[in-house]
PDB file of C-alpha atoms in Angstrom:
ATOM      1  CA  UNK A  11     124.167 153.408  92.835  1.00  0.00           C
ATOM      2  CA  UNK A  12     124.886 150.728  89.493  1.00  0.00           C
ATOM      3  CA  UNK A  13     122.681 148.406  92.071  1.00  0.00           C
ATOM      4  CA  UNK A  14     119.794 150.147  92.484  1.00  0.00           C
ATOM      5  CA  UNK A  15     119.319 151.690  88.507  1.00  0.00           C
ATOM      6  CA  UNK A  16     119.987 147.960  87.347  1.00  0.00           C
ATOM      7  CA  UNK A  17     117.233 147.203  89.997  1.00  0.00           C
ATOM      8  CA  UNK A  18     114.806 149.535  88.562  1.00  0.00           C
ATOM      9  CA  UNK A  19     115.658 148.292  85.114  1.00  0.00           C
ATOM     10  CA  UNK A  20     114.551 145.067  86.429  1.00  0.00           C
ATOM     11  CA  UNK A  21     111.599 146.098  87.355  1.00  0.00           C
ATOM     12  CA  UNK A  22     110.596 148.027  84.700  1.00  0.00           C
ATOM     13  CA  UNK A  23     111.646 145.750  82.067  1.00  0.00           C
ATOM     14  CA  UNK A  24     109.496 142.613  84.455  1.00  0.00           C
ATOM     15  CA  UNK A  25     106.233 145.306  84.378  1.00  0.00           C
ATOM     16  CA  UNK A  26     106.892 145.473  80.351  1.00  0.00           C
ATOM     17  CA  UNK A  27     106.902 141.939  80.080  1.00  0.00           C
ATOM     18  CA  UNK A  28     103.800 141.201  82.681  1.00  0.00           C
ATOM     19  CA  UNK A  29     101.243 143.555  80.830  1.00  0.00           C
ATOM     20  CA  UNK A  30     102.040 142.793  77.662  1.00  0.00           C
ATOM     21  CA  UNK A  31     102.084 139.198  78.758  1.00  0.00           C
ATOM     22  CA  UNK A  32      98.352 140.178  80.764  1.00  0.00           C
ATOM     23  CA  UNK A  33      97.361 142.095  77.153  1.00  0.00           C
ATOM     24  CA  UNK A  34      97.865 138.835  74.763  1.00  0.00           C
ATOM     25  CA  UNK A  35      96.827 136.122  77.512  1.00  0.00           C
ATOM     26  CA  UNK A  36      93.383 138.233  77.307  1.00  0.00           C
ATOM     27  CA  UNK A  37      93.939 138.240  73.485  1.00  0.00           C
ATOM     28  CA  UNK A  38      94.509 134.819  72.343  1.00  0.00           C
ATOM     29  CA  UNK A  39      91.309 133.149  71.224  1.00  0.00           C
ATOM     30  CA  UNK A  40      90.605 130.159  73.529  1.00  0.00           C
ATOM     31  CA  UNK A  41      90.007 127.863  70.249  1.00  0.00           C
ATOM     32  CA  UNK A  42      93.974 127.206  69.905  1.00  0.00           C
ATOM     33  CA  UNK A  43      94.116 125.555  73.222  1.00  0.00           C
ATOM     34  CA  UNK A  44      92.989 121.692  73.576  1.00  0.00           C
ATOM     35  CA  UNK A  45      94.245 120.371  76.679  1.00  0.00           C
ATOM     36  CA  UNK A  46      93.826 117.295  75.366  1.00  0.00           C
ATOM     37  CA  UNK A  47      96.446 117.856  72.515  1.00  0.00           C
ATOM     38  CA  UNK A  48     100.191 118.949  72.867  1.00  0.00           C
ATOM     39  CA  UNK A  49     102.089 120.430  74.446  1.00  0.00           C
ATOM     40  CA  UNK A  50      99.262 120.626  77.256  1.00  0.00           C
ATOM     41  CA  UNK A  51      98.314 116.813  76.943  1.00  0.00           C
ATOM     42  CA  UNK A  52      99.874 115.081  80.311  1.00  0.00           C
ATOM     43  CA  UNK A  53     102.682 113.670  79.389  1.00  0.00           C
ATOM     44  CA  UNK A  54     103.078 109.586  80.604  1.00  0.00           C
ATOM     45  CA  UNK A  55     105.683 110.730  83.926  1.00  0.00           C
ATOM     46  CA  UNK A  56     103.850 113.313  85.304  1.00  0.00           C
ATOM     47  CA  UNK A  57     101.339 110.385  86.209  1.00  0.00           C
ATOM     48  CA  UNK A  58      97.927 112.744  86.191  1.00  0.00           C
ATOM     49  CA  UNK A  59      99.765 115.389  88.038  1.00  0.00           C
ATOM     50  CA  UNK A  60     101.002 113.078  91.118  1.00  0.00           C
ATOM     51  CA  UNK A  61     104.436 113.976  89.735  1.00  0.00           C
ATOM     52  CA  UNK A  62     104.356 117.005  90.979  1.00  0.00           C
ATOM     53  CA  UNK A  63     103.156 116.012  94.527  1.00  0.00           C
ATOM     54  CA  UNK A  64     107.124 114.804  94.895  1.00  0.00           C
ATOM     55  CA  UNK A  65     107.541 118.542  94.622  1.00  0.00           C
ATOM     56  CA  UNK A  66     104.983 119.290  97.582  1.00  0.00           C
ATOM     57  CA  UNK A  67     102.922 121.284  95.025  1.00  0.00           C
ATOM     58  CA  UNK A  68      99.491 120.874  97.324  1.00  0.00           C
ATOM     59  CA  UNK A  69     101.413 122.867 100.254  1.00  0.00           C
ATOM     60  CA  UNK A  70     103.133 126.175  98.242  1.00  0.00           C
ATOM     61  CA  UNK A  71     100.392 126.283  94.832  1.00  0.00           C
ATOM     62  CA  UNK A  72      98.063 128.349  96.563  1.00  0.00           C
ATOM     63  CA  UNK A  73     100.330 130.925  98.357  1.00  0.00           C
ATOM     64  CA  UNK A  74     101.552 131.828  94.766  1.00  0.00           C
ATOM     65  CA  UNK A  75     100.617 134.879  93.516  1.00  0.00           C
ATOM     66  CA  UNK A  76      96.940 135.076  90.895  1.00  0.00           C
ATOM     67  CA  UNK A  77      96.488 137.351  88.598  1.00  0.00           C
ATOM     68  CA  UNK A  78      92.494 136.300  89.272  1.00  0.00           C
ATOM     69  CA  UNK A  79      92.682 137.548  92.615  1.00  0.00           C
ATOM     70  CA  UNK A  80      93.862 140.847  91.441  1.00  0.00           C
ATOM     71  CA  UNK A  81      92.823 141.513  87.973  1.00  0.00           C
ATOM     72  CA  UNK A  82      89.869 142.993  87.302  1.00  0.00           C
ATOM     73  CA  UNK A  83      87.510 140.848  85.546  1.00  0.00           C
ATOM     74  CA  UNK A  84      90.024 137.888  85.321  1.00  0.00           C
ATOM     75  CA  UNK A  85      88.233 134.605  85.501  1.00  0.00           C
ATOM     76  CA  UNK A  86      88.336 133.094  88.840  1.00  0.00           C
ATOM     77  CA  UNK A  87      90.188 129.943  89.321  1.00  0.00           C
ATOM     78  CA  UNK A  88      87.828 128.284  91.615  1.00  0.00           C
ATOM     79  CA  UNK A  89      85.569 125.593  90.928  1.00  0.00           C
ATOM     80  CA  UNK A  90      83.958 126.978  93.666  1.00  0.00           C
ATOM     81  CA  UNK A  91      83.194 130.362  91.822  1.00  0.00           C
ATOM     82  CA  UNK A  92      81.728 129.062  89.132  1.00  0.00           C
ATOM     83  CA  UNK A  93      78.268 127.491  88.639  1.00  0.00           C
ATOM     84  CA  UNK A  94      77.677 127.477  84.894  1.00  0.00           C
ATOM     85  CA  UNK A  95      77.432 125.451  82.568  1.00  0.00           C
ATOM     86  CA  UNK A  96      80.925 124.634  80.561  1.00  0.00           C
ATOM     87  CA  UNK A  97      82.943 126.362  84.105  1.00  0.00           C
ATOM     88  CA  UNK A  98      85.052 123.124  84.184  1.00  0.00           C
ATOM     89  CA  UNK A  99      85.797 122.998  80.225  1.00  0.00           C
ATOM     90  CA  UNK A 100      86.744 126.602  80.673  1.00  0.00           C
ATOM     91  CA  UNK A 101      88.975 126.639  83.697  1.00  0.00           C
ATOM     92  CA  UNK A 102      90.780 123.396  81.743  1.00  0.00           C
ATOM     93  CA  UNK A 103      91.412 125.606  78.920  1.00  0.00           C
ATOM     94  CA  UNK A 104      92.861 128.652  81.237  1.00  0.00           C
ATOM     95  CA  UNK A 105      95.331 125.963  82.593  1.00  0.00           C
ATOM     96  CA  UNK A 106      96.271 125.505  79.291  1.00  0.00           C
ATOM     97  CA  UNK A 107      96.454 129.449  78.163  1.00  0.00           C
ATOM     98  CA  UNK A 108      98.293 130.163  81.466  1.00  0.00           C
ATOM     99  CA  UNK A 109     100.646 127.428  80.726  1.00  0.00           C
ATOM    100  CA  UNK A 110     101.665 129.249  77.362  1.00  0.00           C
ATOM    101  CA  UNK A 111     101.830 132.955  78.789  1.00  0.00           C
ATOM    102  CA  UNK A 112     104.486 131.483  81.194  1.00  0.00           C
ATOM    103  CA  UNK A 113     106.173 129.572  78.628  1.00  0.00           C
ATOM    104  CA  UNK A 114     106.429 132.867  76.357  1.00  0.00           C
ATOM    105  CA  UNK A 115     107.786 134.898  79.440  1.00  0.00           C
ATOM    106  CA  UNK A 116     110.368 132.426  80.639  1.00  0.00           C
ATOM    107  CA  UNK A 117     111.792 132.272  77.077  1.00  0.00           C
ATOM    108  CA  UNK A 118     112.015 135.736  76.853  1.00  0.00           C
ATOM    109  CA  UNK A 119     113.857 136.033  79.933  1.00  0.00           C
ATOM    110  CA  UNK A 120     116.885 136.228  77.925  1.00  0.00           C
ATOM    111  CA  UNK A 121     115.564 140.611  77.039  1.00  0.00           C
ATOM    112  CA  UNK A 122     117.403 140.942  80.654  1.00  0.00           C
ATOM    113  CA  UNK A 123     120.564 140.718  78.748  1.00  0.00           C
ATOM    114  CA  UNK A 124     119.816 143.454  76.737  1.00  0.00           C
ATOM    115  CA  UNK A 125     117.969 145.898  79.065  1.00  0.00           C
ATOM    116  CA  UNK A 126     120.158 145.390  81.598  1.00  0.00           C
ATOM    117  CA  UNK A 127     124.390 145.435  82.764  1.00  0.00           C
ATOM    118  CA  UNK A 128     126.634 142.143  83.396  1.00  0.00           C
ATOM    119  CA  UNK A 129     126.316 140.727  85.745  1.00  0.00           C
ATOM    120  CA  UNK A 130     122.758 141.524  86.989  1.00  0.00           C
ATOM    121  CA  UNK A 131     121.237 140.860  83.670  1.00  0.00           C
ATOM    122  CA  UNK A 132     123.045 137.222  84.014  1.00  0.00           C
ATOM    123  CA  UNK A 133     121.343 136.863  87.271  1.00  0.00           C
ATOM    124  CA  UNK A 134     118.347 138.736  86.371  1.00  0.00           C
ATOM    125  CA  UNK A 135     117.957 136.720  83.584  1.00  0.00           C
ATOM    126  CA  UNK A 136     117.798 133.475  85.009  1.00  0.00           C
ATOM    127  CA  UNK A 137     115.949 134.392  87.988  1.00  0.00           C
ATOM    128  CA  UNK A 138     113.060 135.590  85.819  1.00  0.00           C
ATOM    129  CA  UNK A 139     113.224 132.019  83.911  1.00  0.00           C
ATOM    130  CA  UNK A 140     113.340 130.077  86.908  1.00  0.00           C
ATOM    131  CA  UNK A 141     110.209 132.397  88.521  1.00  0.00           C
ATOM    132  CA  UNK A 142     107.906 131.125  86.032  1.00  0.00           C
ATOM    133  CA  UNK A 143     108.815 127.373  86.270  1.00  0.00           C
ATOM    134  CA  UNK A 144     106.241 127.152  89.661  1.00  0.00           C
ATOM    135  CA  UNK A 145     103.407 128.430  87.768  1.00  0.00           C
ATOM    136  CA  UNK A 146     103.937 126.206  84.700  1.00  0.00           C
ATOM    137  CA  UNK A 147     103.866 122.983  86.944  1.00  0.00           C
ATOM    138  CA  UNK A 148     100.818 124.586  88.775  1.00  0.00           C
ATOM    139  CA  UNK A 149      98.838 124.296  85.351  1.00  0.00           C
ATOM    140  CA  UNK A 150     100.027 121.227  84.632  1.00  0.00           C
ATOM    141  CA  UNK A 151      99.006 119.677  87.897  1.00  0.00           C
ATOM    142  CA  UNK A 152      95.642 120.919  87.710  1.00  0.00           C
ATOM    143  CA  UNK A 153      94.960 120.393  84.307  1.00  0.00           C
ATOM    144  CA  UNK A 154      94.609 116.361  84.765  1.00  0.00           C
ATOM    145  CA  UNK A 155      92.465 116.809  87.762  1.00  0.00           C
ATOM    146  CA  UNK A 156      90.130 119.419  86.112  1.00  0.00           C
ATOM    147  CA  UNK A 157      89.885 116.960  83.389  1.00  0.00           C
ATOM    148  CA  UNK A 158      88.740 114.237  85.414  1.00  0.00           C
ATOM    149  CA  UNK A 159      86.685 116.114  87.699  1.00  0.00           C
ATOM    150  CA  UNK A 160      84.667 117.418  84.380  1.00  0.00           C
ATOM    151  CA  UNK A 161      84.759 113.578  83.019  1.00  0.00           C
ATOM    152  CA  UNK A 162      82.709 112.563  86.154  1.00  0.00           C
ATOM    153  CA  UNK A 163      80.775 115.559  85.803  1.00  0.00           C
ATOM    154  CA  UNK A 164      79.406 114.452  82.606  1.00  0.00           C
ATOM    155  CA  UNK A 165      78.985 110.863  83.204  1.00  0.00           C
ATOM    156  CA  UNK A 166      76.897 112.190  86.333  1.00  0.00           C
ATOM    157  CA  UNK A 167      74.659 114.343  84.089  1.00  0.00           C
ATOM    158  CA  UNK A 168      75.185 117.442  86.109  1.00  0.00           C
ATOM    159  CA  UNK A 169      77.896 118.977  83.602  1.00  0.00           C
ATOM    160  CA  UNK A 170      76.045 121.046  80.592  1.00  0.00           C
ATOM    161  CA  UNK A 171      77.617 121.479  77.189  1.00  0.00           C
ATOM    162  CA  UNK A 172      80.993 122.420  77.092  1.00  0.00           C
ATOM    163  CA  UNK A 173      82.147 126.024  76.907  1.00  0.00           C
ATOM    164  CA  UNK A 174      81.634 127.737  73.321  1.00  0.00           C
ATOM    165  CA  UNK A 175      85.101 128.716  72.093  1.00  0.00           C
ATOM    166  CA  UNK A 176      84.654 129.885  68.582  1.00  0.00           C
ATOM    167  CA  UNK A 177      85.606 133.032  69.816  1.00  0.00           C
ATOM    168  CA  UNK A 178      87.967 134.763  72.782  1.00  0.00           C
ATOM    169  CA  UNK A 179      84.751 136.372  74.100  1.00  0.00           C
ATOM    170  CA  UNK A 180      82.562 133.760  74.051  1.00  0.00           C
ATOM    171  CA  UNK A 181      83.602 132.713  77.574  1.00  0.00           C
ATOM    172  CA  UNK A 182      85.008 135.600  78.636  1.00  0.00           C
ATOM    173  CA  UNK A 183      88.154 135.268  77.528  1.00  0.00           C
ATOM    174  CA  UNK A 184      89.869 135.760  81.091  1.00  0.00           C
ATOM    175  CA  UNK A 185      92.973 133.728  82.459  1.00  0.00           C
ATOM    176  CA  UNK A 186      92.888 131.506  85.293  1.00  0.00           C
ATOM    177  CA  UNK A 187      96.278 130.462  87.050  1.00  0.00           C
ATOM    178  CA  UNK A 188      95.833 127.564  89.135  1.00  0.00           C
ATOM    179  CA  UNK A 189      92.615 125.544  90.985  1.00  0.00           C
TER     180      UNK A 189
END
């Protein structure tokens, strides 16, 4: 029985987190995120995202669950689905709001402790930490290729001006998690 209510408190507490999480990712005005700039400027190991090839990112990124796919009116994370102008400056700048929503969540992993009993919340805890670590390196493989792929873009003339972010709405204001 102590199994399955610290189970639901799990899950409960994990729902809590995810729309909230959802509710400010929607929130946060895309201006504050320069993928260019730190923390979501490549650092010099992870080598324009090759780093993370060791990892076999290419083979498990896309069977990860996307809050695109399911979300209504969440901005697809496929170049593919997007034709206008400024798509590649915007799905750079999802990597990079992605990147902090996961950040937040994993460091407030630790609300396990409270919401639920020893040992579970120990487990549950780190679990939910370690869940979000995927998704972080997702962003940041992808980020360095976006960035590249929009460079060429431009220097070919068929990328338009880059996406207006004066404000959350002016682009939608959607998350993408991964290309």
């Amino acid at each position: 029985m102590m199994f399955w209510i610290q189970l639901l408190r799990f899950l409960l507490t994990a729902a809590v987190l995810g729309l909230l999480a959802h509710i400010v990712g929607e929130a946060l005005p895309r201006r504050w995120f320069h993928a260019e700039a730190f923390p979501y400027r490549a650092c010099a190991f992870e080598k324009a995202g090759r780093f993370y090839q060791k990892f076999g990112i290419r083979a498990w990124k896309d069977k990860l669950p996307d809050k695109s796919r399911v979300a209504r009116g969440a901005y697809r994370k496929s170049i593919a689905a997007h034709h206008e102008a400024g798509a590649l400056d915007r799905l750079v700048q999802e990597t990079c709001v992605a990147e902090c929503v996961h950040w937040v969540l994993l460091f407030l992993s630790p609300v396990f402790l409270i919401t639920m009993a020893r040992p579970y919340s120990v487990v549950a805890a780190v679990l939910y930490a370690l869940s979000h670590i995927p998704f972080i390196m997702i962003q940041r493989y992808n980020r360095p290729r976006l960035l590249a792929a929009n460079r060429l873009a431009q220097a070919r003339g068929k990328a338009a001006q880059p996406c207006e972010t004066a404000s959350a709405g002016a682009c939608g204001g959607k998350e993408a998690e991964a290309v």
